[in-house]
Protein backbone atom coordinates (compact mmCIF):
# COMPACT_ATOMS: atom_id res chain seq x y z
CA UNK A 1 0.00 0.00 0.00
CA UNK A 2 2.88 2.32 0.78
CA UNK A 3 4.39 1.71 -2.66
CA UNK A 4 1.11 2.51 -4.46
CA UNK A 5 0.67 5.69 -2.43
CA UNK A 6 4.24 6.81 -3.17
CA UNK A 7 3.81 6.12 -6.92
CA UNK A 8 0.56 8.12 -6.99
CA UNK A 9 2.24 11.00 -5.15
CA UNK A 10 5.12 11.02 -7.65
CA UNK A 11 2.71 10.97 -10.64
CA UNK A 12 0.70 13.81 -9.09
CA UNK A 13 3.88 15.86 -8.59
CA UNK A 14 4.97 15.26 -12.20
CA UNK A 15 1.51 16.26 -13.47
CA UNK A 16 1.56 19.57 -11.57
CA UNK A 17 5.06 20.33 -12.92
CA UNK A 18 3.87 19.81 -16.53
CA UNK A 19 0.69 21.82 -15.91
CA UNK A 20 2.72 24.76 -14.55
CA UNK A 21 5.25 24.66 -17.42
CA UNK A 22 5.25 27.70 -19.75
CA UNK A 23 3.46 27.41 -23.06
CA UNK A 24 6.00 26.48 -25.70
CA UNK A 25 6.04 27.85 -29.22
CA UNK A 26 4.35 25.75 -31.86
CA UNK A 27 7.24 24.30 -33.88
CA UNK A 28 5.20 22.25 -36.32
CA UNK A 29 6.27 23.01 -39.88
CA UNK A 30 3.57 23.75 -42.45
CA UNK A 31 3.14 25.24 -45.91
CA UNK A 32 1.04 28.23 -46.93
CA UNK A 33 -0.18 27.21 -50.41
CA UNK A 34 0.59 29.03 -53.66
CA UNK A 35 -2.21 31.30 -54.82
CA UNK A 36 -2.88 32.70 -51.33
CA UNK A 37 -3.81 36.39 -51.42
CA UNK A 38 -2.30 38.64 -48.74
CA UNK A 39 -3.75 42.16 -48.34
CA UNK A 40 -0.99 44.74 -47.87
CA UNK A 41 -0.45 48.48 -47.73
CA UNK A 42 2.40 50.26 -49.50
CA UNK A 43 4.88 51.88 -47.11
CA UNK A 44 6.41 54.15 -49.75
CA UNK A 45 5.51 55.83 -53.00
CA UNK A 46 7.03 54.40 -56.17
CA UNK A 47 6.55 55.35 -59.79
CA UNK A 48 7.76 54.53 -63.28
CA UNK A 49 8.77 58.21 -63.57
CA UNK A 50 11.64 58.08 -61.06
CA UNK A 51 12.18 54.42 -60.05
CA UNK A 52 14.33 51.96 -61.95
CA UNK A 53 14.32 48.18 -62.25
CA UNK A 54 15.80 46.68 -59.09
CA UNK A 55 14.67 49.47 -56.73
CA UNK A 56 13.39 48.06 -53.42
CA UNK A 57 9.82 48.57 -52.24
CA UNK A 58 8.25 47.80 -48.85
CA UNK A 59 4.79 46.69 -47.77
CA UNK A 60 3.00 45.81 -44.53
CA UNK A 61 0.12 43.36 -44.03
CA UNK A 62 -3.20 44.93 -43.07
CA UNK A 63 -4.86 41.89 -41.48
CA UNK A 64 -4.05 38.56 -39.88
CA UNK A 65 -3.83 35.53 -42.19
CA UNK A 66 -5.11 32.34 -40.61
CA UNK A 67 -4.79 28.69 -41.56
CA UNK A 68 -7.49 26.88 -39.61
CA UNK A 69 -7.04 28.22 -36.05
CA UNK A 70 -3.38 29.28 -36.39
CA UNK A 71 -2.37 32.87 -37.12
CA UNK A 72 0.37 32.22 -39.69
CA UNK A 73 0.99 35.80 -40.91
CA UNK A 74 0.15 38.39 -38.23
CA UNK A 75 -0.97 41.93 -38.99
CA UNK A 76 1.95 44.31 -39.40
CA UNK A 77 4.30 41.79 -40.99
CA UNK A 78 6.76 43.59 -43.27
CA UNK A 79 7.31 42.43 -46.85
CA UNK A 80 10.11 43.59 -49.14
CA UNK A 81 10.50 43.27 -52.86
CA UNK A 82 11.79 45.06 -55.92
CA UNK A 83 10.67 46.34 -59.31
CA UNK A 84 11.26 43.35 -61.56
CA UNK A 85 10.25 44.91 -64.88
CA UNK A 86 9.43 48.48 -65.93
CA UNK A 87 8.07 49.77 -69.24
CA UNK A 88 8.16 53.47 -70.05
CA UNK A 89 5.04 55.17 -71.45
CA UNK A 90 4.77 55.34 -75.24
CA UNK A 91 2.20 56.69 -77.67
CA UNK A 92 -0.89 54.56 -77.19
CA UNK A 93 0.15 52.76 -73.98
CA UNK A 94 0.60 53.90 -70.38
CA UNK A 95 3.67 52.93 -68.34
CA UNK A 96 3.72 49.54 -66.62
CA UNK A 97 5.71 47.70 -63.97
CA UNK A 98 5.84 44.32 -62.27
CA UNK A 99 6.69 44.07 -58.56
CA UNK A 100 8.29 40.88 -57.20
CA UNK A 101 8.09 40.38 -53.41
CA UNK A 102 10.78 38.04 -52.05
CA UNK A 103 11.18 38.61 -48.29
CA UNK A 104 8.80 38.50 -45.33
CA UNK A 105 9.85 39.77 -41.89
CA UNK A 106 7.79 38.71 -38.85
CA UNK A 107 7.44 41.06 -35.87
CA UNK A 108 10.33 39.38 -34.01
CA UNK A 109 12.69 39.99 -36.97
CA UNK A 110 12.62 36.43 -38.35
CA UNK A 111 13.09 36.51 -42.16
CA UNK A 112 11.25 34.07 -44.44
CA UNK A 113 11.97 33.89 -48.19
CA UNK A 114 8.86 33.98 -50.39
CA UNK A 115 8.00 34.16 -54.09
CA UNK A 116 5.08 36.46 -54.86
CA UNK A 117 3.89 39.36 -56.99
CA UNK A 118 1.63 42.35 -56.51
CA UNK A 119 -1.65 41.05 -57.94
CA UNK A 120 -3.14 42.48 -61.11
CA UNK A 121 -5.62 40.93 -63.52
CA UNK A 122 -3.16 41.67 -66.34
CA UNK A 123 -0.73 38.82 -65.47
CA UNK A 124 0.45 40.73 -62.34
CA UNK A 125 1.56 43.74 -64.42
CA UNK A 126 0.49 47.08 -62.96
CA UNK A 127 -0.51 49.67 -65.57
CA UNK A 128 -0.01 49.22 -69.32
CA UNK A 129 -3.52 50.32 -70.29
CA UNK A 130 -4.43 51.64 -73.72
CA UNK A 131 -4.54 55.45 -73.82
CA UNK A 132 -7.61 57.37 -75.02
CA UNK A 133 -7.81 58.53 -78.64
CA UNK A 134 -6.01 61.75 -79.54
CA UNK A 135 -8.96 62.94 -81.63
CA UNK A 136 -12.40 61.88 -82.72
CA UNK A 137 -13.65 61.85 -86.32
CA UNK A 138 -17.21 62.94 -87.12
CA UNK A 139 -19.03 60.54 -89.43
CA UNK A 140 -22.65 60.90 -90.62
CA UNK A 141 -24.94 58.20 -89.26
CA UNK A 142 -28.28 57.57 -90.93
CA UNK A 143 -31.06 55.74 -89.20
CA UNK A 144 -33.31 53.48 -91.22
CA UNK A 145 -36.55 55.37 -90.63
CA UNK A 146 -34.99 58.70 -91.70
CA UNK A 147 -33.47 57.41 -94.92
CA UNK A 148 -36.39 58.61 -97.03
CA UNK A 149 -35.86 62.17 -95.76
CA UNK A 150 -32.06 61.97 -96.16
CA UNK A 151 -31.60 63.18 -92.57
CA UNK A 152 -28.93 61.85 -90.31
CA UNK A 153 -26.79 62.74 -87.33
CA UNK A 154 -23.06 63.22 -86.93
CA UNK A 155 -21.48 60.52 -84.80
CA UNK A 156 -18.05 60.95 -83.21
CA UNK A 157 -15.86 57.85 -83.55
CA UNK A 158 -12.29 57.42 -82.27
CA UNK A 159 -9.56 58.29 -84.74
CA UNK A 160 -6.55 56.14 -85.48
CA UNK A 161 -4.13 58.16 -83.33
CA UNK A 162 -3.73 57.69 -79.59
CA UNK A 163 -2.48 60.05 -76.87
CA UNK A 164 0.93 59.81 -75.24
CA UNK A 165 0.98 57.37 -72.29
CA UNK A 166 1.31 58.51 -68.68
CA UNK A 167 3.56 57.31 -65.86
CA UNK A 168 2.17 54.93 -63.24
CA UNK A 169 2.48 56.01 -59.59
CA UNK A 170 1.57 53.85 -56.58
CA UNK A 171 0.97 56.15 -53.62
CA UNK A 172 2.20 55.53 -50.11
CA UNK A 173 -0.64 53.88 -48.20
CA UNK A 174 -2.20 52.28 -51.27
CA UNK A 175 -4.09 49.05 -50.58
CA UNK A 176 -2.73 46.22 -52.71
CA UNK A 177 -2.89 42.42 -52.78
CA UNK A 178 0.10 40.10 -52.92
CA UNK A 179 -0.42 36.67 -54.51
CA UNK A 180 1.96 33.80 -53.75
CA UNK A 181 3.37 31.99 -56.79
CA UNK A 182 5.14 29.34 -54.69
CA UNK A 183 4.21 27.88 -51.29
CA UNK A 184 5.80 29.37 -48.17
CA UNK A 185 7.45 26.78 -45.94
CA UNK A 186 6.81 28.11 -42.43
CA UNK A 187 8.86 26.78 -39.54
CA UNK A 188 8.37 29.78 -37.29
CA UNK A 189 5.23 31.42 -35.90
CA UNK A 190 4.66 34.04 -33.24
CA UNK A 191 2.87 33.49 -29.95
CA UNK A 192 0.41 36.24 -29.06
Coordinates of C-alpha atoms in Angstrom, one line a residue:
X1 CA 0.0 0.0 0.0
X2 CA 2.9 2.3 0.8
X3 CA 4.4 1.7 -2.7
X4 CA 1.1 2.5 -4.5
X5 CA 0.7 5.7 -2.4
X6 CA 4.2 6.8 -3.2
X7 CA 3.8 6.1 -6.9
X8 CA 0.6 8.1 -7.0
X9 CA 2.2 11.0 -5.2
X10 CA 5.1 11.0 -7.7
X11 CA 2.7 11.0 -10.6
X12 CA 0.7 13.8 -9.1
X13 CA 3.9 15.9 -8.6
X14 CA 5.0 15.3 -12.2
X15 CA 1.5 16.3 -13.5
X16 CA 1.6 19.6 -11.6
X17 CA 5.1 20.3 -12.9
X18 CA 3.9 19.8 -16.5
X19 CA 0.7 21.8 -15.9
X20 CA 2.7 24.8 -14.6
X21 CA 5.2 24.7 -17.4
X22 CA 5.2 27.7 -19.7
X23 CA 3.5 27.4 -23.1
X24 CA 6.0 26.5 -25.7
X25 CA 6.0 27.9 -29.2
X26 CA 4.4 25.7 -31.9
X27 CA 7.2 24.3 -33.9
X28 CA 5.2 22.2 -36.3
X29 CA 6.3 23.0 -39.9
X30 CA 3.6 23.7 -42.5
X31 CA 3.1 25.2 -45.9
X32 CA 1.0 28.2 -46.9
X33 CA -0.2 27.2 -50.4
X34 CA 0.6 29.0 -53.7
X35 CA -2.2 31.3 -54.8
X36 CA -2.9 32.7 -51.3
X37 CA -3.8 36.4 -51.4
X38 CA -2.3 38.6 -48.7
X39 CA -3.8 42.2 -48.3
X40 CA -1.0 44.7 -47.9
X41 CA -0.4 48.5 -47.7
X42 CA 2.4 50.3 -49.5
X43 CA 4.9 51.9 -47.1
X44 CA 6.4 54.2 -49.8
X45 CA 5.5 55.8 -53.0
X46 CA 7.0 54.4 -56.2
X47 CA 6.6 55.3 -59.8
X48 CA 7.8 54.5 -63.3
X49 CA 8.8 58.2 -63.6
X50 CA 11.6 58.1 -61.1
X51 CA 12.2 54.4 -60.0
X52 CA 14.3 52.0 -62.0
X53 CA 14.3 48.2 -62.3
X54 CA 15.8 46.7 -59.1
X55 CA 14.7 49.5 -56.7
X56 CA 13.4 48.1 -53.4
X57 CA 9.8 48.6 -52.2
X58 CA 8.2 47.8 -48.8
X59 CA 4.8 46.7 -47.8
X60 CA 3.0 45.8 -44.5
X61 CA 0.1 43.4 -44.0
X62 CA -3.2 44.9 -43.1
X63 CA -4.9 41.9 -41.5
X64 CA -4.1 38.6 -39.9
X65 CA -3.8 35.5 -42.2
X66 CA -5.1 32.3 -40.6
X67 CA -4.8 28.7 -41.6
X68 CA -7.5 26.9 -39.6
X69 CA -7.0 28.2 -36.0
X70 CA -3.4 29.3 -36.4
X71 CA -2.4 32.9 -37.1
X72 CA 0.4 32.2 -39.7
X73 CA 1.0 35.8 -40.9
X74 CA 0.2 38.4 -38.2
X75 CA -1.0 41.9 -39.0
X76 CA 2.0 44.3 -39.4
X77 CA 4.3 41.8 -41.0
X78 CA 6.8 43.6 -43.3
X79 CA 7.3 42.4 -46.9
X80 CA 10.1 43.6 -49.1
X81 CA 10.5 43.3 -52.9
X82 CA 11.8 45.1 -55.9
X83 CA 10.7 46.3 -59.3
X84 CA 11.3 43.4 -61.6
X85 CA 10.2 44.9 -64.9
X86 CA 9.4 48.5 -65.9
X87 CA 8.1 49.8 -69.2
X88 CA 8.2 53.5 -70.1
X89 CA 5.0 55.2 -71.5
X90 CA 4.8 55.3 -75.2
X91 CA 2.2 56.7 -77.7
X92 CA -0.9 54.6 -77.2
X93 CA 0.1 52.8 -74.0
X94 CA 0.6 53.9 -70.4
X95 CA 3.7 52.9 -68.3
X96 CA 3.7 49.5 -66.6
X97 CA 5.7 47.7 -64.0
X98 CA 5.8 44.3 -62.3
X99 CA 6.7 44.1 -58.6
X100 CA 8.3 40.9 -57.2
X101 CA 8.1 40.4 -53.4
X102 CA 10.8 38.0 -52.1
X103 CA 11.2 38.6 -48.3
X104 CA 8.8 38.5 -45.3
X105 CA 9.9 39.8 -41.9
X106 CA 7.8 38.7 -38.9
X107 CA 7.4 41.1 -35.9
X108 CA 10.3 39.4 -34.0
X109 CA 12.7 40.0 -37.0
X110 CA 12.6 36.4 -38.4
X111 CA 13.1 36.5 -42.2
X112 CA 11.3 34.1 -44.4
X113 CA 12.0 33.9 -48.2
X114 CA 8.9 34.0 -50.4
X115 CA 8.0 34.2 -54.1
X116 CA 5.1 36.5 -54.9
X117 CA 3.9 39.4 -57.0
X118 CA 1.6 42.4 -56.5
X119 CA -1.7 41.1 -57.9
X120 CA -3.1 42.5 -61.1
X121 CA -5.6 40.9 -63.5
X122 CA -3.2 41.7 -66.3
X123 CA -0.7 38.8 -65.5
X124 CA 0.4 40.7 -62.3
X125 CA 1.6 43.7 -64.4
X126 CA 0.5 47.1 -63.0
X127 CA -0.5 49.7 -65.6
X128 CA 0.0 49.2 -69.3
X129 CA -3.5 50.3 -70.3
X130 CA -4.4 51.6 -73.7
X131 CA -4.5 55.5 -73.8
X132 CA -7.6 57.4 -75.0
X133 CA -7.8 58.5 -78.6
X134 CA -6.0 61.7 -79.5
X135 CA -9.0 62.9 -81.6
X136 CA -12.4 61.9 -82.7
X137 CA -13.7 61.9 -86.3
X138 CA -17.2 62.9 -87.1
X139 CA -19.0 60.5 -89.4
X140 CA -22.7 60.9 -90.6
X141 CA -24.9 58.2 -89.3
X142 CA -28.3 57.6 -90.9
X143 CA -31.1 55.7 -89.2
X144 CA -33.3 53.5 -91.2
X145 CA -36.6 55.4 -90.6
X146 CA -35.0 58.7 -91.7
X147 CA -33.5 57.4 -94.9
X148 CA -36.4 58.6 -97.0
X149 CA -35.9 62.2 -95.8
X150 CA -32.1 62.0 -96.2
X151 CA -31.6 63.2 -92.6
X152 CA -28.9 61.8 -90.3
X153 CA -26.8 62.7 -87.3
X154 CA -23.1 63.2 -86.9
X155 CA -21.5 60.5 -84.8
X156 CA -18.1 61.0 -83.2
X157 CA -15.9 57.8 -83.5
X158 CA -12.3 57.4 -82.3
X159 CA -9.6 58.3 -84.7
X160 CA -6.5 56.1 -85.5
X161 CA -4.1 58.2 -83.3
X162 CA -3.7 57.7 -79.6
X163 CA -2.5 60.0 -76.9
X164 CA 0.9 59.8 -75.2
X165 CA 1.0 57.4 -72.3
X166 CA 1.3 58.5 -68.7
X167 CA 3.6 57.3 -65.9
X168 CA 2.2 54.9 -63.2
X169 CA 2.5 56.0 -59.6
X170 CA 1.6 53.9 -56.6
X171 CA 1.0 56.2 -53.6
X172 CA 2.2 55.5 -50.1
X173 CA -0.6 53.9 -48.2
X174 CA -2.2 52.3 -51.3
X175 CA -4.1 49.1 -50.6
X176 CA -2.7 46.2 -52.7
X177 CA -2.9 42.4 -52.8
X178 CA 0.1 40.1 -52.9
X179 CA -0.4 36.7 -54.5
X180 CA 2.0 33.8 -53.7
X181 CA 3.4 32.0 -56.8
X182 CA 5.1 29.3 -54.7
X183 CA 4.2 27.9 -51.3
X184 CA 5.8 29.4 -48.2
X185 CA 7.5 26.8 -45.9
X186 CA 6.8 28.1 -42.4
X187 CA 8.9 26.8 -39.5
X188 CA 8.4 29.8 -37.3
X189 CA 5.2 31.4 -35.9
X190 CA 4.7 34.0 -33.2
X191 CA 2.9 33.5 -30.0
X192 CA 0.4 36.2 -29.1

